Structure formats: structure tokens, C-alpha cells
Amino acid sequence: MKLRLYGGFGEKGRTSLGIESASTRLIIDAGINTNAPRDAEWERAYYPAISPADLATADALIITHAHEDHLGGLGWCLRHGFRGRLLMTAETRADMPGCLRDYAEPGDVARALAAPISLITPGEAFAVGDLTISTGRNGHVVGGLWCLVEGEGQRALYCGDVVPKSSVFAYDVPPPADVVLLDASYGDDDVPSAARAAAVVDWVAAHPRCLLPVPLAGRSLEMLALLEQPLALATGLRDSLEAQIADPRWLWPGLQAGLVARLEQAIDWTDGEDWPDRPLMTHDAMGMGGPAAEQLPRAVRDGLPILLTGHVPTASPAYALREAGVADWLRLPTHPTVSENAGIAAVSGARRTFGHSCDRAGLAAMAGRLPTLDVHARTGDVIIL
């Protein structure tokens, strides 16, 4: 088999991987790079580095979950020639419109929403040509998957985004693999998730009226579960949270009833109202779309404390606020620590590992903990297994 690194290797964002045998070409994910500056070279940096020829000859495209760095380039792929099977879970399909509206060109949104989709059920194996794909829940978001691809006597595990120790989302341990492509989003960060979550709880307790930007899906539910005080929800979040809670198969056992109760305590809030007397959760997390695009500037003008809890791209409004000292930042983990990645690699028995969603410096820093990690692989490379 061959791996084609279409995006996210040696960089953060536009995650995309090609896996091919002698007769089958598979693409997994088609993300965008929200770090890309809006200059003359913007499109080359924003979308995956996939040629029209590769798109036209691909047999299938799997989307692992509905976050922009894995899904945002789907319509672009369709515009540039992809005509193969499109596969994702029902939950990812349901979340797709909200993600694409914030990050994709209008014409590309229309193309993606009109495309026929084959649904994946986690835990069931399926075939694309002579490749067999197995999937499991990734612990990162409702509907999110990792993918194990088998062909020509080899097994490649693409983690996508995974959280082995999420307090909310269920995670299936992947089977052994010869090659693993790890979610290296946090580089060599090894601070336990419990310690980081406690810091977020303490900050919110010290700022009972505040603005909490989060992604529409994923960290929004983690935040609801974490904070004990009743919240206010910006437009769109209640519907998203209800959908995330609705199917207990994606949650750890016993959590659903408590999450329903937390959501019932929350109040709805709309633009134009006075700031609520409690923490206000809004989306998106970066101020690049959703209600947060208008609410972040207003919060700064009004002196309302702001806490950012995830990735802050350099081209985002959230980055400018953090640099100006008018927004605080504490990580609420939604990706693995370096110890967790080392555990994934060890359990897999892989002889080679690669890291995606991480810049070059971050990969180099991980090398001491992951002796099989290839720190030199970059977007555009072709790896022969």
C-alpha cells in the first residue's frame, strides 16, 4: 500500500490522507486550514494538497467527523473532480450543514449537501475495492470515527481525532496495525486532562459572567458536562447539544440522564439581549463563524471576560483577542496527550507511526516518547509501506 499525505502533516489543519493499493484509491478526510492567511496563496494553503487527477480517480472519500479541519474541504473536492463514494456516519451527516456554513464557499456548501452519502455504522467492516475498512468510536465527538484500512497484507490505522480518556464520549480501542497515523494535535503536551479541566472550572468560578466560545459539536458537550453552574446558550447550541445527547451509544454508559438534566437547567440567549447573569456558551470557538463572530467583539467592548479553550488559529479573531490580552486561554483537552499517543502506538504494535495535525516543532518534541515516529513526513509526501 501507499500513503499520500494530502494535508495536516508537519502542519495544523486541512487534515487529509490518501491510502491506495494497486487497484483502489481511498481518501480519508478533506479538511481546511484555518491558519491560512488571506493572501494570494490562500487557496493553496487552505485546502488539501490533492490534485484534480487524484480526486477524479479516487474510489471513495470517508469523512471521520464534522469538524472543519476534517470536513471543510468536501465541497472543494467535489468542485475539483471527486466523483467516488462518499461515506460518513449519520451523525456526521446531520452535523455537516452547520460546519460547512461557517467554513466553506456557498457553492461548495451546496455541492456537499447535494452529494449522495453512504452511511457508516461504527464497528462494522466494509469494503472499498480491495481495501477493507473497520471503524470505531473516537471519543472526540458524536459520530466521530477512527479507521483501520487493510490491504495487500498490511494494516494502516488512521486515528483522525481521538480522545482515549474523554469524560463524555465513548472510545473504542483500535486493533493492532502495522502503521499508525496519530492525532498529534497537542505535540508533547502531557498535562493530564483532569488537571486542565480543573483549571477551567476554577476560571469560570472566578468569572461567573463570561463568554465561552466552543465548537458547535464536541467540546460544547464536554463543557456542559464539566461546569456545575447553569449556563446560557447562544442560538443554535441547544439543538446541537440535544442531538449530541440523544443517542447514548456515543456516550459513556450512565451519562445521558445527567446531561439531559444539565441541559434543562440552561437558558437560551439571543443577540441584542443584556449579557446573562451566568456563563454564556457560544459558537464557533475561534470567532470565524456562528454567533461568536459578533459576540466576541461586543464582549471586548463591554468588558465581559472571555475564555478560549481550544486551538486558536493565527488567522482567527480569537487569536487577535488573545494576543491583545483581552481573552484568556486554558486548554480543555479534546485530543490525546503524548502519553496517550504512546499508549496507542504501543498497543497497536506498529512498526511505523506518523503524526498529523501538528507542526514540525511539535513532532520533533514528541520523538523522545515515540521511537517509531517519523518526524520528517510532510504534506505532499508519498509513503510506500
Coordinates of N, CA and C in Angstrom, one line a residue, residues 219-342:
R219 N -16.6 19.7 22.0 CA -16.2 20.4 23.2 C -17.4 21.1 23.9
S220 N -18.4 21.5 23.1 CA -19.6 22.1 23.7 C -20.3 21.1 24.7
L221 N -20.3 19.8 24.4 CA -20.9 18.9 25.3 C -20.0 18.6 26.5
E222 N -18.7 18.6 26.2 CA -17.7 18.4 27.3 C -17.8 19.6 28.3
M223 N -18.0 20.8 27.8 CA -18.2 21.9 28.7 C -19.4 21.9 29.5
L224 N -20.5 21.4 28.9 CA -21.8 21.3 29.6 C -21.6 20.3 30.7
A225 N -20.9 19.2 30.4 CA -20.8 18.2 31.5 C -19.8 18.6 32.6
L226 N -18.9 19.5 32.3 CA -17.9 19.9 33.2 C -18.4 20.9 34.2
L227 N -19.1 21.9 33.8 CA -19.5 23.0 34.6 C -20.7 22.7 35.4
E228 N -20.7 22.9 36.7 CA -21.9 22.6 37.5 C -22.9 23.7 37.5
Q229 N -22.5 25.0 37.3 CA -23.4 26.1 37.4 C -24.3 26.1 36.1
P230 N -25.5 26.5 36.2 CA -26.4 26.6 35.0 C -25.7 27.6 34.0
L231 N -25.9 27.3 32.7 CA -25.3 28.1 31.6 C -26.4 28.8 30.8
A232 N -26.0 29.8 30.0 CA -26.8 30.4 29.0 C -26.2 29.9 27.7
L233 N -27.1 29.7 26.7 CA -26.7 29.1 25.4 C -27.1 30.0 24.3
A234 N -26.1 30.3 23.4 CA -26.3 31.1 22.2 C -27.1 30.4 21.2
T235 N -27.7 31.1 20.3 CA -28.6 30.5 19.2 C -27.9 29.3 18.6
G236 N -28.5 28.2 18.5 CA -28.0 27.0 17.8 C -27.4 26.0 18.7
L237 N -27.0 26.4 19.9 CA -26.3 25.4 20.7 C -27.3 24.4 21.4
R238 N -28.5 24.8 21.8 CA -29.4 23.8 22.4 C -29.7 22.7 21.4
D239 N -30.0 23.0 20.2 CA -30.3 22.0 19.2 C -29.1 21.0 19.1
S240 N -27.9 21.6 19.0 CA -26.8 20.7 18.8 C -26.5 19.8 20.0
L241 N -26.7 20.4 21.2 CA -26.5 19.6 22.4 C -27.5 18.5 22.6
E242 N -28.8 18.9 22.3 CA -29.8 17.8 22.3 C -29.5 16.7 21.4
A243 N -29.0 17.0 20.2 CA -28.7 16.0 19.2 C -27.5 15.1 19.7
Q244 N -26.5 15.7 20.3 CA -25.4 15.0 20.8 C -25.7 14.1 22.0
I245 N -26.7 14.5 22.8 CA -27.1 13.7 24.0 C -28.1 12.6 23.6
A246 N -28.8 12.7 22.4 CA -29.9 11.9 22.1 C -29.6 10.4 22.0
D247 N -28.4 10.0 21.4 CA -28.1 8.6 21.2 C -27.0 8.2 22.2
P248 N -27.4 7.4 23.2 CA -26.5 7.0 24.3 C -25.3 6.1 23.8
R249 N -25.4 5.6 22.6 CA -24.3 4.7 22.1 C -23.0 5.5 21.9
W250 N -23.1 6.8 21.8 CA -21.9 7.6 21.6 C -21.3 8.2 22.9
L251 N -22.0 7.9 24.0 CA -21.6 8.4 25.3 C -21.2 7.2 26.2
W252 N -20.4 7.6 27.2 CA -20.1 6.5 28.2 C -21.4 6.1 28.9
P253 N -21.5 4.9 29.3 CA -22.8 4.4 30.0 C -23.1 5.2 31.2
G254 N -24.4 5.5 31.4 CA -24.9 6.2 32.6 C -24.8 7.7 32.6
L255 N -24.3 8.3 31.5 CA -24.2 9.8 31.5 C -25.4 10.5 30.9
Q256 N -26.2 9.8 30.1 CA -27.2 10.6 29.4 C -28.2 11.3 30.3
A257 N -28.7 10.7 31.3 CA -29.7 11.4 32.1 C -29.2 12.6 32.8
G258 N -27.9 12.6 33.3 CA -27.3 13.7 33.9 C -27.1 14.9 32.9
L259 N -26.7 14.5 31.7 CA -26.5 15.6 30.6 C -27.9 16.2 30.3
V260 N -28.9 15.4 30.2 CA -30.2 15.9 29.9 C -30.6 16.9 31.0
A261 N -30.4 16.6 32.2 CA -30.7 17.5 33.4 C -29.9 18.8 33.3
R262 N -28.6 18.7 33.0 CA -27.8 19.9 32.8 C -28.4 20.8 31.7
L263 N -28.8 20.2 30.6 CA -29.3 21.0 29.5 C -30.6 21.7 29.9
E264 N -31.4 21.0 30.6 CA -32.7 21.6 31.0 C -32.5 22.8 31.9
Q265 N -31.4 22.8 32.7 CA -31.1 24.0 33.6 C -30.6 25.2 32.8
A266 N -30.1 25.0 31.6 CA -29.6 26.1 30.8 C -30.7 26.9 30.2
I267 N -30.4 28.2 30.1 CA -31.4 29.2 29.4 C -30.9 29.5 28.0
D268 N -31.8 29.9 27.2 CA -31.5 30.4 25.8 C -31.2 31.9 25.9
W269 N -30.3 32.3 25.1 CA -29.9 33.7 25.0 C -29.7 34.1 23.5
T270 N -30.2 35.3 23.1 CA -30.1 35.7 21.8 C -29.4 37.1 21.7
D271 N -28.8 37.4 20.6 CA -28.1 38.6 20.3 C -29.0 39.8 20.6
G272 N -28.5 40.8 21.2 CA -29.2 42.0 21.5 C -29.7 42.1 22.9
E273 N -29.8 41.0 23.6 CA -30.1 41.0 25.0 C -29.0 41.4 25.8
D274 N -29.2 41.8 27.1 CA -28.2 42.1 28.0 C -27.4 40.8 28.3
W275 N -26.1 40.9 28.6 CA -25.4 39.7 28.9 C -26.0 39.0 30.1
P276 N -26.1 37.6 30.0 CA -26.8 36.9 31.1 C -26.0 36.9 32.4
D277 N -26.7 36.5 33.5 CA -26.1 36.5 34.8 C -25.3 35.2 35.1
R278 N -24.9 34.6 34.0 CA -24.2 33.3 34.1 C -23.3 33.1 32.9
P279 N -22.4 32.1 32.9 CA -21.6 31.8 31.8 C -22.4 31.6 30.5
L280 N -22.0 32.3 29.4 CA -22.7 32.1 28.1 C -21.8 31.3 27.2
M281 N -22.3 30.2 26.7 CA -21.6 29.4 25.8 C -22.1 29.7 24.4
T282 N -21.1 29.9 23.5 CA -21.4 30.3 22.1 C -20.6 29.5 21.1
H283 N -20.8 29.7 19.9 CA -20.0 29.0 18.8 C -19.8 30.0 17.6
D284 N -18.7 29.8 16.8 CA -17.7 28.8 16.9 C -16.7 29.2 18.0
A285 N -15.7 28.3 18.1 CA -14.6 28.5 19.1 C -13.6 29.6 18.8
M286 N -13.6 30.0 17.5 CA -12.5 30.9 17.0 C -12.9 32.2 16.6
G287 N -14.2 32.5 16.6 CA -14.8 33.8 16.2 C -14.8 33.9 14.7
M288 N -14.7 32.8 13.9 CA -14.6 32.8 12.5 C -16.0 32.6 11.9
G289 N -17.0 32.2 12.7 CA -18.3 31.9 12.2 C -19.3 31.8 13.4
G290 N -20.6 31.6 13.0 CA -21.6 31.4 14.1 C -21.8 32.7 14.9
P291 N -22.6 32.6 15.9 CA -22.8 33.8 16.7 C -21.6 34.5 17.3
A292 N -20.6 33.7 17.6 CA -19.3 34.2 18.2 C -18.7 35.3 17.4
A293 N -18.9 35.2 16.1 CA -18.2 36.3 15.2 C -18.7 37.7 15.6
E294 N -19.9 37.8 16.1 CA -20.4 39.1 16.5 C -20.3 39.3 18.0
Q295 N -20.4 38.2 18.8 CA -20.4 38.3 20.2 C -19.0 38.6 20.8
L296 N -17.9 38.1 20.2 CA -16.6 38.3 20.7 C -16.3 39.8 20.7
P297 N -16.4 40.6 19.6 CA -16.2 42.0 19.7 C -17.0 42.7 20.7
R298 N -18.3 42.4 20.8 CA -19.2 43.0 21.8 C -18.7 42.7 23.2
A299 N -18.3 41.5 23.5 CA -17.8 41.2 24.8 C -16.6 42.0 25.2
V300 N -15.7 42.2 24.2 CA -14.5 43.1 24.4 C -14.9 44.5 24.8
R301 N -15.8 45.0 24.0 CA -16.3 46.4 24.2 C -16.9 46.6 25.6
D302 N -17.6 45.5 26.0 CA -18.4 45.6 27.3 C -17.6 45.1 28.5
G303 N -16.3 44.7 28.2 CA -15.5 44.2 29.3 C -15.9 42.8 29.9
L304 N -16.6 42.0 29.1 CA -17.0 40.7 29.6 C -15.9 39.7 29.5
P305 N -15.5 39.0 30.5 CA -14.4 38.1 30.4 C -14.6 37.0 29.4
I306 N -13.6 36.6 28.7 CA -13.7 35.6 27.6 C -12.6 34.6 27.9
L307 N -13.1 33.3 27.8 CA -12.1 32.2 27.9 C -12.2 31.3 26.7
L308 N -11.0 31.2 26.0 CA -10.8 30.3 24.9 C -10.2 29.0 25.4
T309 N -10.7 27.9 24.9 CA -10.3 26.6 25.5 C -9.8 25.6 24.4
G310 N -9.6 26.0 23.2 CA -9.1 25.1 22.2 C -8.1 25.7 21.2
H311 N -7.9 25.1 20.1 CA -7.0 25.6 19.1 C -7.4 27.0 18.6
V312 N -6.4 27.9 18.6 CA -6.6 29.3 18.2 C -5.8 29.6 17.0
P313 N -6.3 29.5 15.8 CA -5.5 29.7 14.5 C -5.0 31.1 14.5
T314 N -3.9 31.3 13.9 CA -3.3 32.7 13.8 C -4.1 33.6 13.0
A315 N -4.9 33.1 12.0 CA -5.7 34.0 11.2 C -7.1 34.2 11.8
S316 N -7.3 33.8 13.0 CA -8.7 33.9 13.6 C -8.8 35.2 14.4
P317 N -10.1 35.7 14.6 CA -10.3 36.8 15.5 C -9.9 36.4 17.0
A318 N -10.1 35.1 17.3 CA -9.8 34.7 18.7 C -8.3 34.9 19.0
Y319 N -7.5 34.6 18.0 CA -6.0 34.8 18.1 C -5.7 36.3 18.4
A320 N -6.3 37.2 17.7 CA -6.1 38.6 17.9 C -6.5 39.0 19.3
L321 N -7.6 38.5 19.8 CA -8.0 38.9 21.1 C -7.1 38.3 22.2
R322 N -6.6 37.1 21.9 CA -5.6 36.5 22.9 C -4.3 37.3 22.9
E323 N -3.8 37.7 21.7 CA -2.6 38.4 21.6 C -2.7 39.8 22.2
A324 N -3.9 40.4 22.2 CA -4.2 41.7 22.7 C -4.4 41.7 24.3
G325 N -4.5 40.5 24.8 CA -4.7 40.3 26.2 C -6.1 40.5 26.7
V326 N -7.1 40.5 25.8 CA -8.5 40.7 26.2 C -9.2 39.4 26.2
A327 N -8.6 38.3 26.0 CA -9.2 36.9 26.2 C -8.2 36.0 26.8
D328 N -8.6 35.2 27.8 CA -7.7 34.2 28.4 C -7.8 32.9 27.6
W329 N -6.8 32.0 27.9 CA -6.8 30.7 27.2 C -6.4 29.7 28.2
L330 N -7.2 28.6 28.3 CA -6.9 27.4 29.0 C -7.4 26.2 28.2
R331 N -6.5 25.2 28.0 CA -6.9 24.1 27.2 C -7.9 23.2 27.9
L332 N -9.0 22.9 27.3 CA -9.9 21.8 27.7 C -9.7 20.7 26.7
P333 N -9.0 19.7 27.1 CA -8.5 18.7 26.2 C -9.6 18.0 25.4
T334 N -9.4 17.9 24.1 CA -10.2 17.1 23.1 C -9.3 16.4 22.2
H335 N -8.1 16.2 22.5 CA -7.1 15.4 21.7 C -6.2 14.7 22.7
P336 N -5.4 13.7 22.3 CA -4.6 12.9 23.2 C -3.3 13.6 23.7
T337 N -2.9 13.3 24.9 CA -1.6 13.8 25.4 C -0.5 12.9 24.7
V338 N 0.7 13.2 24.9 CA 1.8 12.4 24.3 C 1.8 11.0 24.9
S339 N 1.5 10.9 26.2 CA 1.5 9.6 26.9 C 0.4 8.8 26.3
E340 N -0.8 9.4 26.0 CA -1.9 8.6 25.4 C -1.5 8.2 24.0
N341 N -0.9 9.0 23.2 CA -0.4 8.6 21.9 C 0.6 7.5 22.0
A342 N 1.5 7.6 22.9 CA 2.5 6.5 23.1 C 1.8 5.2 23.4

